[in-house]
Coordinates of C-alpha atoms in Angstrom, one line a residue:
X1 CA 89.7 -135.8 83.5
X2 CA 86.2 -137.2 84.7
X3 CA 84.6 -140.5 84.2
X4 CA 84.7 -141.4 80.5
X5 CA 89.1 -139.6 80.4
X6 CA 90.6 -142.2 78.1
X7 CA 93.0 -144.4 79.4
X8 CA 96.4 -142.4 79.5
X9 CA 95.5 -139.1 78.9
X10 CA 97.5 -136.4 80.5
X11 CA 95.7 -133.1 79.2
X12 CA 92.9 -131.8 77.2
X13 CA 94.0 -129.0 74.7
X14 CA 92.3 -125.6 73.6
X15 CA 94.5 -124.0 70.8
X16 CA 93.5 -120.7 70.0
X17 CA 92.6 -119.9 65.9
X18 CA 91.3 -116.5 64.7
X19 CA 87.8 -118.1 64.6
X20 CA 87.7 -119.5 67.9
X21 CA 89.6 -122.6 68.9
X22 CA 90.7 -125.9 68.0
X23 CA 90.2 -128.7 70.6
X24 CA 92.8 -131.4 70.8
X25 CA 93.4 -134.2 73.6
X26 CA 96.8 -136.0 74.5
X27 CA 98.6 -139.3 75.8
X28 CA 101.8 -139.9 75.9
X29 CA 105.3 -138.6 77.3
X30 CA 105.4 -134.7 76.6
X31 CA 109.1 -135.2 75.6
X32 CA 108.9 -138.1 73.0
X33 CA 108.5 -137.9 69.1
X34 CA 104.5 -136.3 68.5
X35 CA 102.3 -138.2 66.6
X36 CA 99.1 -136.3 65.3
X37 CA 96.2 -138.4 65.1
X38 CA 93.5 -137.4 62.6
X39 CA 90.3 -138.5 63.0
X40 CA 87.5 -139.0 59.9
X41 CA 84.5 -137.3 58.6
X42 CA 82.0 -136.4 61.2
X43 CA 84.0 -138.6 63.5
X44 CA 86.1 -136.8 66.8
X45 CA 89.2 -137.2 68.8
X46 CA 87.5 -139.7 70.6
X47 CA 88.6 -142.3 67.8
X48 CA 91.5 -143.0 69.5
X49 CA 90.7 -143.3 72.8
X50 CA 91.2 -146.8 72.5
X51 CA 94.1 -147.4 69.9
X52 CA 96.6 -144.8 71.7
X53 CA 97.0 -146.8 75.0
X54 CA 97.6 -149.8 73.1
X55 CA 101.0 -147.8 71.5
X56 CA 104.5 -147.5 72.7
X57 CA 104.1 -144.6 75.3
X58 CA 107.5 -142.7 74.8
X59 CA 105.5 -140.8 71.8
X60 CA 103.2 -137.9 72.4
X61 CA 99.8 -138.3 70.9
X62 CA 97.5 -135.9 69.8
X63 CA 94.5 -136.4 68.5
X64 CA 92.4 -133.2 67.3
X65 CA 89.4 -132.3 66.4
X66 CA 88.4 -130.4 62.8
X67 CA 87.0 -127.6 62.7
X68 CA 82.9 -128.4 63.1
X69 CA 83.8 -131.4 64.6
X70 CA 84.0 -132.5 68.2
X71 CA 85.0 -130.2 70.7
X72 CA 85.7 -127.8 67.8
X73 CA 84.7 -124.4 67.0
X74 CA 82.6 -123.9 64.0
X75 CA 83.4 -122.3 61.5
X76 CA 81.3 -118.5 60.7
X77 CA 78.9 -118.5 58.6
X78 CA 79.6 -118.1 55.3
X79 CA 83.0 -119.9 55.2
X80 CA 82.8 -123.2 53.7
X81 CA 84.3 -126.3 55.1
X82 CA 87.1 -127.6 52.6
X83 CA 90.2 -130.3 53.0
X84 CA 92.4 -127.6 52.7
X85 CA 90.9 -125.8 55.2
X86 CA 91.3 -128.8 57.2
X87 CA 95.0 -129.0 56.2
X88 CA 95.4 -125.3 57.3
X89 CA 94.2 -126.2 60.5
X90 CA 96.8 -129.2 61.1
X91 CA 99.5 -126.6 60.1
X92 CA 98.3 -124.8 63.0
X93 CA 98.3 -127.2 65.3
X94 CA 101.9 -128.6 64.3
X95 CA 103.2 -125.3 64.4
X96 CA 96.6 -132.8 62.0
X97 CA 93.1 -139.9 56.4
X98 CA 93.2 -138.0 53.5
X99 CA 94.0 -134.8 55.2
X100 CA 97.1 -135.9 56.9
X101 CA 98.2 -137.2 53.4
X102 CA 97.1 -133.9 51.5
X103 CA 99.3 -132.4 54.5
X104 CA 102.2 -134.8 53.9
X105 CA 102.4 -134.2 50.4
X106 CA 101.7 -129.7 50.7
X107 CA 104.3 -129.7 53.7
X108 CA 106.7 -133.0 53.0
X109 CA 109.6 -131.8 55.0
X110 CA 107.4 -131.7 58.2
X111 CA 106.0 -134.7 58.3
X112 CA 108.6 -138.2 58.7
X113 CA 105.9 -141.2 58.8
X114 CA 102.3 -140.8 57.5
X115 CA 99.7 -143.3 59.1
X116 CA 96.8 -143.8 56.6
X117 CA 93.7 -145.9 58.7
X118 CA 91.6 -147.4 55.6
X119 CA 91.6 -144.0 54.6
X120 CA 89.6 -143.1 51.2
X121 CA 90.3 -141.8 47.9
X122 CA 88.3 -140.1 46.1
X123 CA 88.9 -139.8 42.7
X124 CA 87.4 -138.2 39.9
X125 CA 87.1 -140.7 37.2
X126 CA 87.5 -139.1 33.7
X127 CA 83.5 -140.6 33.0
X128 CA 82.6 -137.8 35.7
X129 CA 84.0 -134.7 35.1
X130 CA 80.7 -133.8 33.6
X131 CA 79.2 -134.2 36.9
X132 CA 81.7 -131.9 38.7
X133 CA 79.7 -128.9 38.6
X134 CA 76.6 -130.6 39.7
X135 CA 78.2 -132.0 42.6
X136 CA 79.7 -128.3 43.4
X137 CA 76.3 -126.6 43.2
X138 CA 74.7 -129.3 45.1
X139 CA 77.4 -128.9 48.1
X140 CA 76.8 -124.7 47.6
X141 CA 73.2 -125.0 47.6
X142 CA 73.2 -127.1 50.8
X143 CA 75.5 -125.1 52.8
X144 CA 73.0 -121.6 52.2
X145 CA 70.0 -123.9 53.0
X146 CA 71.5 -125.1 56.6
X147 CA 72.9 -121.5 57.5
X148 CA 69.3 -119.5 56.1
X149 CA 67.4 -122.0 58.2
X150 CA 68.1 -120.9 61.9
X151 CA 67.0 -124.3 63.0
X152 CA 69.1 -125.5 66.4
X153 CA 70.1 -128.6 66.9
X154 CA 67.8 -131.1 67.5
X155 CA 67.5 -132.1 71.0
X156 CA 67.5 -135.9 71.6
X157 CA 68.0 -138.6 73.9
X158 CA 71.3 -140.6 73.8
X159 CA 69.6 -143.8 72.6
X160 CA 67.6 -141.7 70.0
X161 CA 71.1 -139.6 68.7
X162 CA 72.9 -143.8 69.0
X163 CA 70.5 -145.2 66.5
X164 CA 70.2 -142.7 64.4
X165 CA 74.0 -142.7 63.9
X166 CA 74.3 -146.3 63.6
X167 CA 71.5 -146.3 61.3
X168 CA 74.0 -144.2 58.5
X169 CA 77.0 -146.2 59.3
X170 CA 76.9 -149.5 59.3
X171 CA 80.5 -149.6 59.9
X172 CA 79.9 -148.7 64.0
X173 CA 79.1 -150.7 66.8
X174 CA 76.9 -149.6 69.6
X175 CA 80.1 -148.8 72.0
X176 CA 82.0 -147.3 69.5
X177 CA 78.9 -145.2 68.8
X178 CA 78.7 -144.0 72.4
X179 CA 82.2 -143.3 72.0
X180 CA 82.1 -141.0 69.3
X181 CA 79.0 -139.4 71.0
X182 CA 80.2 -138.6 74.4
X183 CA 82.5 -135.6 72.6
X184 CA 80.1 -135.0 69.8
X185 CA 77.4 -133.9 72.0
X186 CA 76.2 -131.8 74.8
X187 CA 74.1 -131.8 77.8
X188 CA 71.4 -129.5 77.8
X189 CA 67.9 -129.6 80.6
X190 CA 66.1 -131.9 78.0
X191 CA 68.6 -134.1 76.5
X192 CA 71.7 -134.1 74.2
X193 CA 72.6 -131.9 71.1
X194 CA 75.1 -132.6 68.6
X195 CA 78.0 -130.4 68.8
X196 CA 78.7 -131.0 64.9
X197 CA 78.2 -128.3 62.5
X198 CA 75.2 -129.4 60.2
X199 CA 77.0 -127.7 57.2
X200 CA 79.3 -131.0 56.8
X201 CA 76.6 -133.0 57.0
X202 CA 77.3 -134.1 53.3
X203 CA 80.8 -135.4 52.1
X204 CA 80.5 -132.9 48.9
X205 CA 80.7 -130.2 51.5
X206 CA 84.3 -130.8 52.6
X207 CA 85.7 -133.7 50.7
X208 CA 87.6 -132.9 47.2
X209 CA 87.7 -134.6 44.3
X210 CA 91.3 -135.5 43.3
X211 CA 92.5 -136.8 39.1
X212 CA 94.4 -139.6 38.9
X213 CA 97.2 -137.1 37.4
X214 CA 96.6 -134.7 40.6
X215 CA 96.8 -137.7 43.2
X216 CA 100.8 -139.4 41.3
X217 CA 101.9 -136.0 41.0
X218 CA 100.9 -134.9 44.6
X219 CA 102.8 -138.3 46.0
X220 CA 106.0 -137.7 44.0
X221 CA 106.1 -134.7 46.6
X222 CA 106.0 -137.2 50.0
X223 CA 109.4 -137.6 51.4
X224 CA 107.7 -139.8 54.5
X225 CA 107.8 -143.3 55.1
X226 CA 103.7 -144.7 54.5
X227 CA 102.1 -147.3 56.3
X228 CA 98.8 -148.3 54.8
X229 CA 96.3 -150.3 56.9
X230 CA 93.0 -151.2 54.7
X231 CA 90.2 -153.5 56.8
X232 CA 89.3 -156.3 55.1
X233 CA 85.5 -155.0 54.9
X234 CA 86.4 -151.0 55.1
X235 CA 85.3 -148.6 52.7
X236 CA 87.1 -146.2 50.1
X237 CA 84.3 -144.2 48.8
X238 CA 81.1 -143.2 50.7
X239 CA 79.7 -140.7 47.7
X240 CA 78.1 -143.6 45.7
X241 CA 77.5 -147.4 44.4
X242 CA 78.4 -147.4 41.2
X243 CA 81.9 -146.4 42.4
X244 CA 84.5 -148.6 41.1
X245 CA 86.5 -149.0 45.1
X246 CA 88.8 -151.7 43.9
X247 CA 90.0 -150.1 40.8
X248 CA 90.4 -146.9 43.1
X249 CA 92.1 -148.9 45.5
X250 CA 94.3 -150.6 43.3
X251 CA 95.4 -147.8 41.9
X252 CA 96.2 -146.1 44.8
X253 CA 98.9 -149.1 46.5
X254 CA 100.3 -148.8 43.1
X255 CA 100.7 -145.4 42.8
X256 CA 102.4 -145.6 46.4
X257 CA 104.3 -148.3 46.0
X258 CA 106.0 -147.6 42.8
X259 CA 106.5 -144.1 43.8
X260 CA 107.7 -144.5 47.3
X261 CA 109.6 -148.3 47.2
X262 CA 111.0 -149.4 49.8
X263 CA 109.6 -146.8 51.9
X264 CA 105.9 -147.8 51.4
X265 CA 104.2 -150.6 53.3
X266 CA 100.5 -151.9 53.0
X267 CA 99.2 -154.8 55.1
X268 CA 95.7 -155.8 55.1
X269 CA 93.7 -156.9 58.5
X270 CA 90.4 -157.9 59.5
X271 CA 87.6 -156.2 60.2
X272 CA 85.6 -153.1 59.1
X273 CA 86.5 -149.3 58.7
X274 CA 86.3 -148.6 62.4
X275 CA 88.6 -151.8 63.3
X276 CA 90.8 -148.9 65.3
X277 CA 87.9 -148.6 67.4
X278 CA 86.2 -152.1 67.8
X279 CA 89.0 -153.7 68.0
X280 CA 92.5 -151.9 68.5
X281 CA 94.3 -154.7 69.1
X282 CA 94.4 -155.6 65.3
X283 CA 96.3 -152.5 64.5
X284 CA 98.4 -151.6 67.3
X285 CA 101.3 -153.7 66.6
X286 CA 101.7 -153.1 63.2
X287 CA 101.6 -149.7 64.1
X288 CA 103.6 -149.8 67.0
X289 CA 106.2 -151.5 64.9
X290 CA 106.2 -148.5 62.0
X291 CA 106.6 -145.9 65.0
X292 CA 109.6 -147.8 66.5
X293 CA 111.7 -148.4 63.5
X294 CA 114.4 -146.1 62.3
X295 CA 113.1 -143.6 59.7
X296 CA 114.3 -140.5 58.7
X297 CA 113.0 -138.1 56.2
X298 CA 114.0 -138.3 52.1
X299 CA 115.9 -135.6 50.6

């Protein structure tokens, strides 16, 4: 598996997709209940690598990477990156945030528990339908600049590619950084490249905006059992300030909770959206727990 194989691992996958392939990795006993493990925006399979050993290993793990992402193939120019083309690909693999929840709720009779890591929702707040369209053409406009350019990748040094990702997120800690970076980049004679593509470079470019109405009616659907983890300094919306997060927040544990009762849990921990990295330990009972008990999917 080489120096930096997570603890555990038993394979590294290539699935085969019509535009290429999607790269996954795997832990776990090959004969126990799978477990996808979805990773978040320009983030890689590597999120795990430190979580996943801490959990019961009777499960089989696999952790993916998106399309654009990681070990990934890109996507062909011309075809935009969307959430439910990300969802289209975790139907591929099962046949892998917010995508494994926009999964849950499009395919409910696959999916028995549904994980959600301080995931965020994004919702389009009635004072902002006017700016919709702006936001579309922005994200349109962007894509035909990146793929019109013909500009490769810039080649950097790892320290170089570390602080300029810790620079835009001050959620990541140096190791977690290196983390992310060891499958989000490749060796070439004068340094490292990102293997991301720079078309989802901007959350507009993939992430959709859901109604309050869209987001109820779309958990009615869910016949899963939820566990919500939020870190106490996390983050629900990276778009803009002005975004009201606790309102969205708010909203969103009720929606769940009133919708999905008894089969709904939230707990709240410390630490920051990439607690599952720093520190693992924070999140791996409670999650071990959720795996372990007895649930079984809602007619």
């Amino acid at each position: 598996m080489g120096e930096n194989a997570a603890p555990g691992l038993i394979s590294e996958l290539k699935l085969a997709v019509p535009w290429g392939h999607i790269a996954a990795k795997a832990w776990g006993s090959l004969q126990g209940p799978p477990v996808l493990c979805l990773h978040g925006w320009l983030d890689n399979a590597n999120s795990f690598d430190r979580l996943i050993p801490l959990l019961p290993q009777d499960f089989y793990y696999v952790a993916m990477d998106f399309g654009g992402h990681g070990l990934s193939s890109h996507y062909s120019p011309g075809v935009p990156y969307y959430q439910q083309t990300f969802v289209s690909e975790i139907r591929r693999v099962v046949a892998g945030g917010i995508v494994g929840g926009m999964f849950s709720c499009i395919f409910p009779e696959m999916v028995n528990k549904l994980i959600l890591l301080d995931s965020p929702l994004l919702l389009l707040e009635s004072s902002e339908v006017e700016n919709l369209l702006t936001y579309k053409r922005r994200a349109i406009e962007h894509v035909l600049q990146v793929e019109a350019s013909q500009e490769s990748s810039s080649v950097l040094s790892l320290k170089q590619l570390l602080q300029r990702l810790l620079k835009t997120n001050s959620h990541l800690n140096e190791e977690c950084g290196e983390l992310l970076l060891q499958r989000g980049t490749t060796k070439v004679a004068a340094g490292l490249v990102l293997n991301r593509d720079q078309r989802i470079s901007w959350p507009e470019n993939s992430v959709d905006l859901v109604s309050r109405e869209l987001y109820a009616h779309s958990i009615r659907k869910l016949q899963a059992h939820v566990l919500f983890i939020k870190a106490v300094h996390g983050y629900f919306d990276v778009r803009r300030e002005s975004y009201s997060d606790k309102e969205s927040l708010s909203f969103m544990i009720h929606t769940l909770k009133s919708t999905l009762k008894e089969r709904f849990q939230f707990v709240e921990i410390p630490g920051n959206h990439y607690v599952h990295m720093s520190e693992p330990q924070q999140v791996a009972s409670i999650i071990s727990s959720f795996l372990q008990r007895k649930h079984t999917l809602t007619a």
